[in-house]
Amino acid sequence: MLDSKKIIILAVSLSVIMSGCALETKQEAAQRLQSKTGAGGNGENANNSQSAAGKLTSVQFYVPSEKENKLSVIDVVSSKVVGSIPLSETPSTVVFSTTMREAFAANQMSSSVSFINTQTLKVEKEVPVGPMPHGMVLSPDNKMLYVATVADQFVYLVDTKEGKEAGTIDLGQGARTNYLVLFGEKLYVSDHENHKVYVVNVKTKQVMMTIPTGKIPRAIKLSDDGKKLYVPSAGDHALEVYNTADGKLLSKISVAEGATDVAVTEDGLTAIVTSMEGSAVSFVDLASGKTIKTLTGLAGARHISFNRQQTKAYVTLSGSDEVIVIDTAKQEVVERIKVGAQPHGIQLKALPGIGGSC
């Protein structure tokens, strides 16, 4: 763990201004972003760009770039990079508070979590955690951040109000934590080295159940009702589906090599699986348990996030320094967005009720 000064967080109360990208056309977005497509410019244009990118009601994707130690802000309407936030070493994933006023980024080689003000696009503090923080999940009340650290057996708890570590959850000797998902009082943690998922009671901090999985489970997800656990198994080139009540395997579906992340549609009928080593994205029919289409040639396809209506899926390509936009109805790539070097995670920033058509 890094030695670092502990900084007390400043509590700032702001009112939410309600407007949205649903009211903004492509032409209006282009006019707003004219000569302001990123934070790399000079003088007034660059400052104005950052200011526009920090608008609370803007619907955006945040994308950490490992090799450039920064986070790119993508405007959803225009598909342009409109802002950039310097981070510490090798940022991997990012999560938002429910108000979208604050984001948290995991910095692997700095063993820290950055607290980001999404209006100023600045890091307000950096909290040390365990070695190589990776996946993160935030409690619904925004008070507790759970951080998986690839290099040890603990999940680290970060008190977001106090801005400091608030304890750990010990998963046992030899455990390795990777990705997390939270449902009620149950925290699901993937262990990529020991090929299992731990189910932890966050109140007691005790492991309730251990689910054996295929080889190298990665970015796990849950169904909306919490009854199914989706596990991309990189070593078995598969998407596995488990019953969360008893941990039993329901189905195992072949996908491209190196399954990495998964997004499931709201109706529970379709899953989209990224495969980093296979440089592919697979569309899976969950009812039949079959892959129905695979998009190939997508260098290092890593993480995935839907837009609000699930009409588009955004995927980071760590091998080509891009985010691709997939039309989910046509099941094809329709746009490519250049971002920082070796993009890792991707997360949507959108207030409830804002940007319904984006």
mmCIF file of C-alpha atoms in Angstrom:
data_model
loop_
_atom_site.group_PDB
_atom_site.id
_atom_site.type_symbol
_atom_site.label_atom_id
_atom_site.label_comp_id
_atom_site.label_asym_id
_atom_site.label_seq_id
_atom_site.Cartn_x
_atom_site.Cartn_y
_atom_site.Cartn_z
ATOM 1 C CA MET A 1 0.000 0.000 0.000
ATOM 2 C CA LEU A 2 1.257 3.466 -0.794
ATOM 3 C CA ASP A 3 2.018 5.904 2.005
ATOM 4 C CA SER A 4 -0.061 8.969 1.366
ATOM 5 C CA LYS A 5 -1.563 11.885 3.279
ATOM 6 C CA LYS A 6 -5.199 11.377 4.144
ATOM 7 C CA ILE A 7 -7.298 14.280 3.015
ATOM 8 C CA ILE A 8 -10.686 15.138 4.490
ATOM 9 C CA ILE A 9 -13.343 15.402 1.804
ATOM 10 C CA LEU A 10 -15.144 18.750 1.436
ATOM 11 C CA ALA A 11 -18.929 18.306 1.463
ATOM 12 C CA VAL A 12 -20.432 20.454 -1.251
ATOM 13 C CA SER A 13 -24.188 20.691 -1.775
ATOM 14 C CA LEU A 14 -25.278 21.497 -5.334
ATOM 15 C CA SER A 15 -28.723 21.651 -6.927
ATOM 16 C CA VAL A 16 -29.431 19.480 -9.968
ATOM 17 C CA ILE A 17 -30.283 21.366 -13.151
ATOM 18 C CA MET A 18 -32.586 19.254 -15.269
ATOM 19 C CA SER A 19 -32.026 19.333 -19.024
ATOM 20 C CA GLY A 20 -30.949 16.608 -21.403
ATOM 21 C CA CYS A 21 -29.281 15.305 -24.511
ATOM 22 C CA ALA A 22 -32.646 14.029 -25.676
ATOM 23 C CA LEU A 23 -33.345 17.624 -26.656
ATOM 24 C CA GLU A 24 -30.038 18.094 -28.467
ATOM 25 C CA THR A 25 -29.647 17.187 -32.144
ATOM 26 C CA LYS A 26 -26.459 16.031 -33.843
ATOM 27 C CA GLN A 27 -26.181 19.436 -35.511
ATOM 28 C CA GLU A 28 -26.559 21.267 -32.205
ATOM 29 C CA ALA A 29 -23.956 19.029 -30.637
ATOM 30 C CA ALA A 30 -21.557 19.723 -33.510
ATOM 31 C CA GLN A 31 -22.050 23.464 -33.089
ATOM 32 C CA ARG A 32 -21.507 23.236 -29.324
ATOM 33 C CA LEU A 33 -18.355 21.229 -29.785
ATOM 34 C CA GLN A 34 -16.930 23.239 -32.700
ATOM 35 C CA SER A 35 -13.174 23.561 -32.235
ATOM 36 C CA LYS A 36 -13.533 21.917 -28.816
ATOM 37 C CA THR A 37 -13.192 18.205 -29.441
ATOM 38 C CA GLY A 38 -10.839 17.554 -26.556
ATOM 39 C CA ALA A 39 -8.679 18.941 -23.793
ATOM 40 C CA GLY A 40 -5.553 18.952 -25.894
ATOM 41 C CA GLY A 41 -6.053 22.392 -27.407
ATOM 42 C CA ASN A 42 -4.646 25.690 -26.165
ATOM 43 C CA GLY A 43 -6.087 28.804 -24.611
ATOM 44 C CA GLU A 44 -9.778 29.632 -24.455
ATOM 45 C CA ASN A 45 -11.002 26.804 -26.693
ATOM 46 C CA ALA A 46 -9.450 24.117 -24.479
ATOM 47 C CA ASN A 47 -10.860 25.723 -21.315
ATOM 48 C CA ASN A 48 -14.307 26.041 -22.882
ATOM 49 C CA SER A 49 -14.151 22.423 -23.974
ATOM 50 C CA GLN A 50 -13.436 21.228 -20.435
ATOM 51 C CA SER A 51 -16.234 23.438 -19.104
ATOM 52 C CA ALA A 52 -18.723 22.001 -21.598
ATOM 53 C CA ALA A 53 -17.569 18.472 -20.839
ATOM 54 C CA GLY A 54 -18.248 19.060 -17.147
ATOM 55 C CA LYS A 55 -21.904 19.958 -17.632
ATOM 56 C CA LEU A 56 -23.816 17.844 -15.116
ATOM 57 C CA THR A 57 -26.609 16.886 -17.518
ATOM 58 C CA SER A 58 -24.302 15.885 -20.385
ATOM 59 C CA VAL A 59 -24.620 12.211 -21.284
ATOM 60 C CA GLN A 60 -21.124 10.816 -21.662
ATOM 61 C CA PHE A 61 -18.857 7.796 -21.398
ATOM 62 C CA TYR A 62 -15.751 7.861 -19.219
ATOM 63 C CA VAL A 63 -12.837 5.755 -20.514
ATOM 64 C CA PRO A 64 -9.577 5.265 -18.530
ATOM 65 C CA SER A 65 -6.443 4.823 -20.670
ATOM 66 C CA GLU A 66 -3.748 2.697 -19.056
ATOM 67 C CA LYS A 67 -0.712 3.872 -21.000
ATOM 68 C CA GLU A 68 -1.463 7.609 -20.938
ATOM 69 C CA ASN A 69 -2.624 7.717 -17.296
ATOM 70 C CA LYS A 70 -5.705 9.694 -18.147
ATOM 71 C CA LEU A 71 -9.443 9.433 -18.566
ATOM 72 C CA SER A 72 -11.208 10.399 -21.808
ATOM 73 C CA VAL A 73 -14.717 11.909 -21.753
ATOM 74 C CA ILE A 74 -16.844 10.947 -24.776
ATOM 75 C CA ASP A 75 -19.926 12.985 -25.678
ATOM 76 C CA VAL A 76 -22.659 10.473 -26.589
ATOM 77 C CA VAL A 77 -24.541 12.693 -29.055
ATOM 78 C CA SER A 78 -21.529 13.706 -31.143
ATOM 79 C CA SER A 79 -19.301 10.653 -30.512
ATOM 80 C CA LYS A 80 -16.400 13.033 -29.860
ATOM 81 C CA VAL A 81 -13.830 13.145 -27.068
ATOM 82 C CA VAL A 82 -14.680 16.399 -25.292
ATOM 83 C CA GLY A 83 -12.521 16.263 -22.181
ATOM 84 C CA SER A 84 -9.534 14.648 -20.508
ATOM 85 C CA ILE A 85 -8.689 14.054 -16.841
ATOM 86 C CA PRO A 86 -5.105 13.238 -15.729
ATOM 87 C CA LEU A 87 -4.976 10.235 -13.390
ATOM 88 C CA SER A 88 -2.327 8.234 -11.561
ATOM 89 C CA GLU A 89 -0.512 5.185 -12.906
ATOM 90 C CA THR A 90 -2.366 2.670 -15.070
ATOM 91 C CA PRO A 91 -6.039 3.523 -14.475
ATOM 92 C CA SER A 92 -8.340 0.595 -15.189
ATOM 93 C CA THR A 93 -11.999 1.092 -14.285
ATOM 94 C CA VAL A 94 -14.328 3.889 -13.236
ATOM 95 C CA VAL A 95 -17.697 4.092 -11.421
ATOM 96 C CA PHE A 96 -20.092 6.982 -10.776
ATOM 97 C CA SER A 97 -22.118 8.078 -7.789
ATOM 98 C CA THR A 98 -25.878 7.985 -8.396
ATOM 99 C CA THR A 99 -25.926 11.800 -8.652
ATOM 100 C CA MET A 100 -23.186 11.692 -11.330
ATOM 101 C CA ARG A 101 -21.393 14.507 -9.474
ATOM 102 C CA GLU A 102 -18.486 12.262 -8.562
ATOM 103 C CA ALA A 103 -16.576 9.463 -10.253
ATOM 104 C CA PHE A 104 -14.045 7.044 -8.818
ATOM 105 C CA ALA A 105 -11.143 5.626 -10.837
ATOM 106 C CA ALA A 106 -8.946 2.669 -9.852
ATOM 107 C CA ASN A 107 -5.213 3.225 -10.495
ATOM 108 C CA GLN A 108 -3.501 -0.159 -10.676
ATOM 109 C CA MET A 109 0.195 0.671 -10.410
ATOM 110 C CA SER A 110 -0.410 3.542 -7.962
ATOM 111 C CA SER A 111 -2.501 1.279 -5.707
ATOM 112 C CA SER A 112 -5.006 4.060 -5.241
ATOM 113 C CA VAL A 113 -8.488 5.320 -6.064
ATOM 114 C CA SER A 114 -8.972 8.805 -7.519
ATOM 115 C CA PHE A 115 -12.003 10.866 -6.462
ATOM 116 C CA ILE A 116 -13.083 12.910 -9.503
ATOM 117 C CA ASN A 117 -15.358 15.969 -9.589
ATOM 118 C CA THR A 118 -17.316 15.453 -12.811
ATOM 119 C CA GLN A 119 -18.148 19.155 -13.166
ATOM 120 C CA THR A 120 -14.597 20.491 -12.881
ATOM 121 C CA LEU A 121 -13.051 17.332 -14.409
ATOM 122 C CA LYS A 122 -10.417 17.364 -11.691
ATOM 123 C CA VAL A 123 -9.171 14.831 -9.176
ATOM 124 C CA GLU A 124 -10.041 16.096 -5.694
ATOM 125 C CA LYS A 125 -8.236 13.415 -3.711
ATOM 126 C CA GLU A 126 -6.445 10.105 -4.038
ATOM 127 C CA VAL A 127 -7.059 7.328 -1.527
ATOM 128 C CA PRO A 128 -4.501 4.514 -1.088
ATOM 129 C CA VAL A 129 -5.838 0.951 -1.154
ATOM 130 C CA GLY A 130 -4.325 -2.491 -1.708
ATOM 131 C CA PRO A 131 -2.009 -3.603 -4.527
ATOM 132 C CA MET A 132 -3.297 -3.245 -8.093
ATOM 133 C CA PRO A 133 -6.922 -2.111 -7.601
ATOM 134 C CA HIS A 134 -9.090 -3.201 -10.499
ATOM 135 C CA GLY A 135 -12.854 -3.748 -10.330
ATOM 136 C CA MET A 136 -15.041 -1.504 -8.158
ATOM 137 C CA VAL A 137 -18.663 -1.200 -7.113
ATOM 138 C CA LEU A 138 -20.399 1.574 -5.136
ATOM 139 C CA SER A 139 -23.183 1.044 -2.604
ATOM 140 C CA PRO A 140 -26.598 2.465 -3.651
ATOM 141 C CA ASP A 141 -26.363 5.181 -0.976
ATOM 142 C CA ASN A 142 -22.953 6.255 -2.387
ATOM 143 C CA LYS A 143 -21.313 5.862 1.022
ATOM 144 C CA MET A 144 -19.139 2.785 0.525
ATOM 145 C CA LEU A 145 -16.877 1.877 -2.390
ATOM 146 C CA TYR A 146 -15.805 -1.762 -2.662
ATOM 147 C CA VAL A 147 -12.471 -2.215 -4.449
ATOM 148 C CA ALA A 148 -11.025 -5.479 -5.758
ATOM 149 C CA THR A 149 -7.227 -5.673 -5.793
ATOM 150 C CA VAL A 150 -5.685 -8.121 -8.237
ATOM 151 C CA ALA A 151 -2.544 -8.764 -6.189
ATOM 152 C CA ASP A 152 -4.002 -9.856 -2.831
ATOM 153 C CA GLN A 153 -6.851 -11.627 -1.033
ATOM 154 C CA PHE A 154 -8.807 -8.602 0.169
ATOM 155 C CA VAL A 155 -11.662 -6.429 -0.971
ATOM 156 C CA TYR A 156 -10.928 -2.900 0.257
ATOM 157 C CA LEU A 157 -13.672 -0.666 1.622
ATOM 158 C CA VAL A 158 -13.426 3.067 0.989
ATOM 159 C CA ASP A 159 -15.636 5.502 2.906
ATOM 160 C CA THR A 160 -16.513 8.055 0.223
ATOM 161 C CA LYS A 161 -17.654 10.714 2.696
ATOM 162 C CA GLU A 162 -14.545 10.544 4.860
ATOM 163 C CA GLY A 163 -12.324 9.905 1.861
ATOM 164 C CA LYS A 164 -10.326 7.089 3.437
ATOM 165 C CA GLU A 165 -10.028 3.321 3.676
ATOM 166 C CA ALA A 166 -12.618 1.847 6.029
ATOM 167 C CA GLY A 167 -11.480 -1.747 6.398
ATOM 168 C CA THR A 168 -11.228 -4.886 4.307
ATOM 169 C CA ILE A 169 -13.055 -8.111 3.535
ATOM 170 C CA ASP A 170 -10.726 -11.101 3.740
ATOM 171 C CA LEU A 171 -11.535 -13.800 1.185
ATOM 172 C CA GLY A 172 -8.959 -16.217 2.566
ATOM 173 C CA GLN A 173 -5.384 -17.299 2.027
ATOM 174 C CA GLY A 174 -4.441 -17.379 -1.660
ATOM 175 C CA ALA A 175 -7.597 -15.643 -2.910
ATOM 176 C CA ARG A 176 -7.326 -13.054 -5.670
ATOM 177 C CA THR A 177 -9.971 -10.405 -6.318
ATOM 178 C CA ASN A 178 -10.750 -9.074 -9.775
ATOM 179 C CA TYR A 179 -14.285 -7.839 -10.542
ATOM 180 C CA LEU A 180 -17.288 -7.176 -8.316
ATOM 181 C CA VAL A 181 -21.031 -6.807 -8.488
ATOM 182 C CA LEU A 182 -23.389 -5.876 -5.627
ATOM 183 C CA PHE A 183 -27.017 -6.903 -5.101
ATOM 184 C CA GLY A 184 -28.650 -6.028 -1.793
ATOM 185 C CA GLU A 185 -26.371 -7.300 0.958
ATOM 186 C CA LYS A 186 -24.586 -9.754 -1.350
ATOM 187 C CA LEU A 187 -21.253 -8.892 -2.948
ATOM 188 C CA TYR A 188 -20.078 -11.175 -5.757
ATOM 189 C CA VAL A 189 -16.303 -11.242 -6.357
ATOM 190 C CA SER A 190 -14.556 -13.046 -9.228
ATOM 191 C CA ASP A 191 -11.237 -14.803 -8.570
ATOM 192 C CA HIS A 192 -9.411 -15.146 -11.890
ATOM 193 C CA GLU A 193 -6.545 -17.245 -10.497
ATOM 194 C CA ASN A 194 -8.545 -19.772 -8.484
ATOM 195 C CA HIS A 195 -11.468 -19.979 -10.945
ATOM 196 C CA LYS A 196 -14.328 -19.135 -8.616
ATOM 197 C CA VAL A 197 -16.762 -16.452 -7.509
ATOM 198 C CA TYR A 198 -17.150 -15.586 -3.816
ATOM 199 C CA VAL A 199 -20.538 -14.492 -2.480
ATOM 200 C CA VAL A 200 -20.013 -12.213 0.532
ATOM 201 C CA ASN A 201 -22.447 -10.739 3.049
ATOM 202 C CA VAL A 202 -21.356 -7.088 3.201
ATOM 203 C CA LYS A 203 -22.766 -6.615 6.704
ATOM 204 C CA THR A 204 -20.960 -9.539 8.316
ATOM 205 C CA LYS A 205 -18.030 -9.464 5.822
ATOM 206 C CA GLN A 206 -18.233 -13.257 5.692
ATOM 207 C CA VAL A 207 -18.148 -15.507 2.609
ATOM 208 C CA MET A 208 -21.617 -17.063 2.300
ATOM 209 C CA MET A 209 -20.942 -19.268 -0.706
ATOM 210 C CA THR A 210 -18.197 -20.064 -3.187
ATOM 211 C CA ILE A 211 -19.158 -20.835 -6.787
ATOM 212 C CA PRO A 212 -16.637 -22.868 -8.821
ATOM 213 C CA THR A 213 -16.445 -21.474 -12.380
ATOM 214 C CA GLY A 214 -14.647 -22.083 -15.640
ATOM 215 C CA LYS A 215 -11.072 -20.958 -16.086
ATOM 216 C CA ILE A 216 -10.234 -17.268 -15.522
ATOM 217 C CA PRO A 217 -13.593 -15.645 -14.662
ATOM 218 C CA ARG A 218 -13.526 -11.938 -15.430
ATOM 219 C CA ALA A 219 -16.131 -9.127 -15.410
ATOM 220 C CA ILE A 220 -19.140 -10.814 -13.805
ATOM 221 C CA LYS A 221 -22.665 -9.377 -14.038
ATOM 222 C CA LEU A 222 -26.062 -10.077 -12.458
ATOM 223 C CA SER A 223 -29.548 -10.156 -13.927
ATOM 224 C CA ASP A 224 -31.761 -7.260 -12.850
ATOM 225 C CA ASP A 225 -33.616 -9.494 -10.408
ATOM 226 C CA GLY A 226 -30.391 -10.897 -8.962
ATOM 227 C CA LYS A 227 -31.350 -14.479 -9.775
ATOM 228 C CA LYS A 228 -28.729 -15.160 -12.445
ATOM 229 C CA LEU A 229 -24.978 -14.616 -12.441
ATOM 230 C CA TYR A 230 -23.232 -14.158 -15.807
ATOM 231 C CA VAL A 231 -19.565 -15.144 -15.854
ATOM 232 C CA PRO A 232 -17.278 -14.574 -18.872
ATOM 233 C CA SER A 233 -14.777 -17.427 -18.562
ATOM 234 C CA ALA A 234 -11.651 -16.380 -20.478
ATOM 235 C CA GLY A 235 -9.818 -19.694 -20.232
ATOM 236 C CA ASP A 236 -12.816 -21.730 -21.403
ATOM 237 C CA HIS A 237 -13.880 -19.256 -24.120
ATOM 238 C CA ALA A 238 -17.377 -19.291 -22.668
ATOM 239 C CA LEU A 239 -20.188 -17.324 -21.097
ATOM 240 C CA GLU A 240 -21.438 -19.201 -18.045
ATOM 241 C CA VAL A 241 -24.809 -18.606 -16.382
ATOM 242 C CA TYR A 242 -25.358 -19.592 -12.727
ATOM 243 C CA ASN A 243 -28.363 -19.718 -10.402
ATOM 244 C CA THR A 244 -27.472 -17.362 -7.537
ATOM 245 C CA ALA A 245 -29.739 -19.199 -5.081
ATOM 246 C CA ASP A 246 -27.632 -22.360 -5.062
ATOM 247 C CA GLY A 247 -24.630 -21.566 -7.280
ATOM 248 C CA LYS A 248 -25.569 -24.236 -9.827
ATOM 249 C CA LEU A 249 -24.464 -23.888 -13.448
ATOM 250 C CA LEU A 250 -27.475 -23.271 -15.717
ATOM 251 C CA SER A 251 -25.698 -23.019 -19.053
ATOM 252 C CA LYS A 252 -22.274 -22.723 -20.651
ATOM 253 C CA ILE A 253 -22.171 -21.018 -24.049
ATOM 254 C CA SER A 254 -19.154 -21.017 -26.353
ATOM 255 C CA VAL A 255 -17.925 -17.566 -27.401
ATOM 256 C CA ALA A 256 -14.677 -16.174 -28.813
ATOM 257 C CA GLU A 257 -11.322 -16.807 -27.116
ATOM 258 C CA GLY A 258 -10.614 -14.886 -23.911
ATOM 259 C CA ALA A 259 -14.127 -13.880 -22.824
ATOM 260 C CA THR A 260 -13.748 -10.639 -20.861
ATOM 261 C CA ASP A 261 -16.969 -8.721 -20.194
ATOM 262 C CA VAL A 262 -20.692 -9.121 -20.772
ATOM 263 C CA ALA A 263 -23.724 -6.871 -21.136
ATOM 264 C CA VAL A 264 -27.229 -8.365 -20.964
ATOM 265 C CA THR A 265 -30.302 -6.712 -22.444
ATOM 266 C CA GLU A 266 -33.130 -5.697 -20.119
ATOM 267 C CA ASP A 267 -35.419 -8.421 -21.491
ATOM 268 C CA GLY A 268 -32.803 -11.021 -20.555
ATOM 269 C CA LEU A 269 -32.817 -12.547 -24.031
ATOM 270 C CA THR A 270 -29.484 -11.401 -25.437
ATOM 271 C CA ALA A 271 -25.962 -11.112 -24.070
ATOM 272 C CA ILE A 272 -23.060 -9.341 -25.770
ATOM 273 C CA VAL A 273 -19.665 -10.740 -24.771
ATOM 274 C CA THR A 274 -16.298 -9.100 -25.413
ATOM 275 C CA SER A 275 -13.176 -11.232 -25.906
ATOM 276 C CA MET A 276 -9.844 -9.497 -25.388
ATOM 277 C CA GLU A 277 -7.523 -12.252 -26.609
ATOM 278 C CA GLY A 278 -9.891 -13.185 -29.430
ATOM 279 C CA SER A 279 -10.337 -9.545 -30.518
ATOM 280 C CA ALA A 280 -14.028 -10.225 -30.975
ATOM 281 C CA VAL A 281 -17.543 -9.428 -29.773
ATOM 282 C CA SER A 282 -20.120 -12.231 -29.603
ATOM 283 C CA PHE A 283 -23.915 -11.905 -29.657
ATOM 284 C CA VAL A 284 -25.482 -14.687 -27.582
ATOM 285 C CA ASP A 285 -29.087 -15.914 -27.653
ATOM 286 C CA LEU A 286 -29.618 -16.789 -23.993
ATOM 287 C CA ALA A 287 -32.808 -18.772 -24.639
ATOM 288 C CA SER A 288 -31.168 -21.218 -27.042
ATOM 289 C CA GLY A 289 -27.749 -21.022 -25.394
ATOM 290 C CA LYS A 290 -25.988 -20.301 -28.670
ATOM 291 C CA THR A 291 -23.767 -17.605 -30.139
ATOM 292 C CA ILE A 292 -25.668 -16.159 -33.092
ATOM 293 C CA LYS A 293 -23.088 -13.725 -34.452
ATOM 294 C CA THR A 294 -19.439 -12.848 -33.848
ATOM 295 C CA LEU A 295 -17.754 -9.598 -34.878
ATOM 296 C CA THR A 296 -14.042 -10.170 -35.434
ATOM 297 C CA GLY A 297 -10.955 -8.024 -36.029
ATOM 298 C CA LEU A 298 -11.663 -5.860 -32.966
ATOM 299 C CA ALA A 299 -8.188 -5.540 -31.468
ATOM 300 C CA GLY A 300 -8.247 -6.338 -27.755
ATOM 301 C CA ALA A 301 -12.030 -5.961 -27.282
ATOM 302 C CA ARG A 302 -12.197 -5.400 -23.555
ATOM 303 C CA HIS A 303 -15.105 -3.758 -21.750
ATOM 304 C CA ILE A 304 -18.632 -2.925 -22.788
ATOM 305 C CA SER A 305 -21.413 -0.533 -21.794
ATOM 306 C CA PHE A 306 -24.866 0.139 -23.274
ATOM 307 C CA ASN A 307 -26.383 3.532 -23.981
ATOM 308 C CA ARG A 308 -29.603 4.253 -22.068
ATOM 309 C CA GLN A 309 -31.930 2.695 -24.660
ATOM 310 C CA GLN A 310 -29.587 -0.241 -25.354
ATOM 311 C CA THR A 311 -29.671 0.613 -29.049
ATOM 312 C CA LYS A 312 -25.890 0.941 -29.020
ATOM 313 C CA ALA A 313 -23.073 -0.879 -27.244
ATOM 314 C CA TYR A 314 -19.741 0.869 -26.646
ATOM 315 C CA VAL A 315 -16.635 -1.345 -26.455
ATOM 316 C CA THR A 316 -13.054 -0.402 -25.577
ATOM 317 C CA LEU A 317 -10.367 -1.755 -27.929
ATOM 318 C CA SER A 318 -7.121 -1.887 -25.969
ATOM 319 C CA GLY A 319 -5.232 -2.976 -29.085
ATOM 320 C CA SER A 320 -6.178 -0.039 -31.304
ATOM 321 C CA ASP A 321 -6.758 2.766 -28.759
ATOM 322 C CA GLU A 322 -10.400 3.124 -29.790
ATOM 323 C CA VAL A 323 -13.939 2.841 -28.545
ATOM 324 C CA ILE A 324 -16.226 1.228 -31.096
ATOM 325 C CA VAL A 325 -19.972 1.837 -31.303
ATOM 326 C CA ILE A 326 -22.093 -1.207 -32.160
ATOM 327 C CA ASP A 327 -25.662 -0.907 -33.454
ATOM 328 C CA THR A 328 -27.333 -3.619 -31.369
ATOM 329 C CA ALA A 329 -30.206 -4.144 -33.823
ATOM 330 C CA LYS A 330 -27.965 -4.497 -36.880
ATOM 331 C CA GLN A 331 -25.252 -6.194 -34.812
ATOM 332 C CA GLU A 332 -22.506 -4.299 -36.576
ATOM 333 C CA VAL A 333 -19.893 -1.625 -35.861
ATOM 334 C CA VAL A 334 -21.140 1.798 -36.936
ATOM 335 C CA GLU A 335 -18.540 4.172 -35.443
ATOM 336 C CA ARG A 336 -14.974 4.276 -34.144
ATOM 337 C CA ILE A 337 -13.784 6.868 -31.621
ATOM 338 C CA LYS A 338 -10.087 7.458 -30.986
ATOM 339 C CA VAL A 339 -9.255 7.752 -27.273
ATOM 340 C CA GLY A 340 -6.146 7.486 -25.092
ATOM 341 C CA ALA A 341 -3.613 4.675 -25.425
ATOM 342 C CA GLN A 342 -4.787 1.249 -24.221
ATOM 343 C CA PRO A 343 -8.321 2.034 -23.041
ATOM 344 C CA HIS A 344 -9.573 -0.287 -20.318
ATOM 345 C CA GLY A 345 -12.993 0.184 -18.688
ATOM 346 C CA ILE A 346 -15.962 2.223 -19.900
ATOM 347 C CA GLN A 347 -18.889 3.622 -17.930
ATOM 348 C CA LEU A 348 -21.936 5.708 -18.839
ATOM 349 C CA LYS A 349 -22.559 9.024 -17.069
ATOM 350 C CA ALA A 350 -26.256 9.946 -17.273
ATOM 351 C CA LEU A 351 -28.629 11.318 -14.658
ATOM 352 C CA PRO A 352 -31.940 9.467 -14.152
ATOM 353 C CA GLY A 353 -34.456 10.831 -16.624
ATOM 354 C CA ILE A 354 -31.802 12.625 -18.649
ATOM 355 C CA GLY A 355 -30.862 11.604 -22.156
ATOM 356 C CA GLY A 356 -33.548 8.999 -22.620
ATOM 357 C CA SER A 357 -32.979 8.815 -26.367
ATOM 358 C CA CYS A 358 -29.175 8.811 -26.298
#
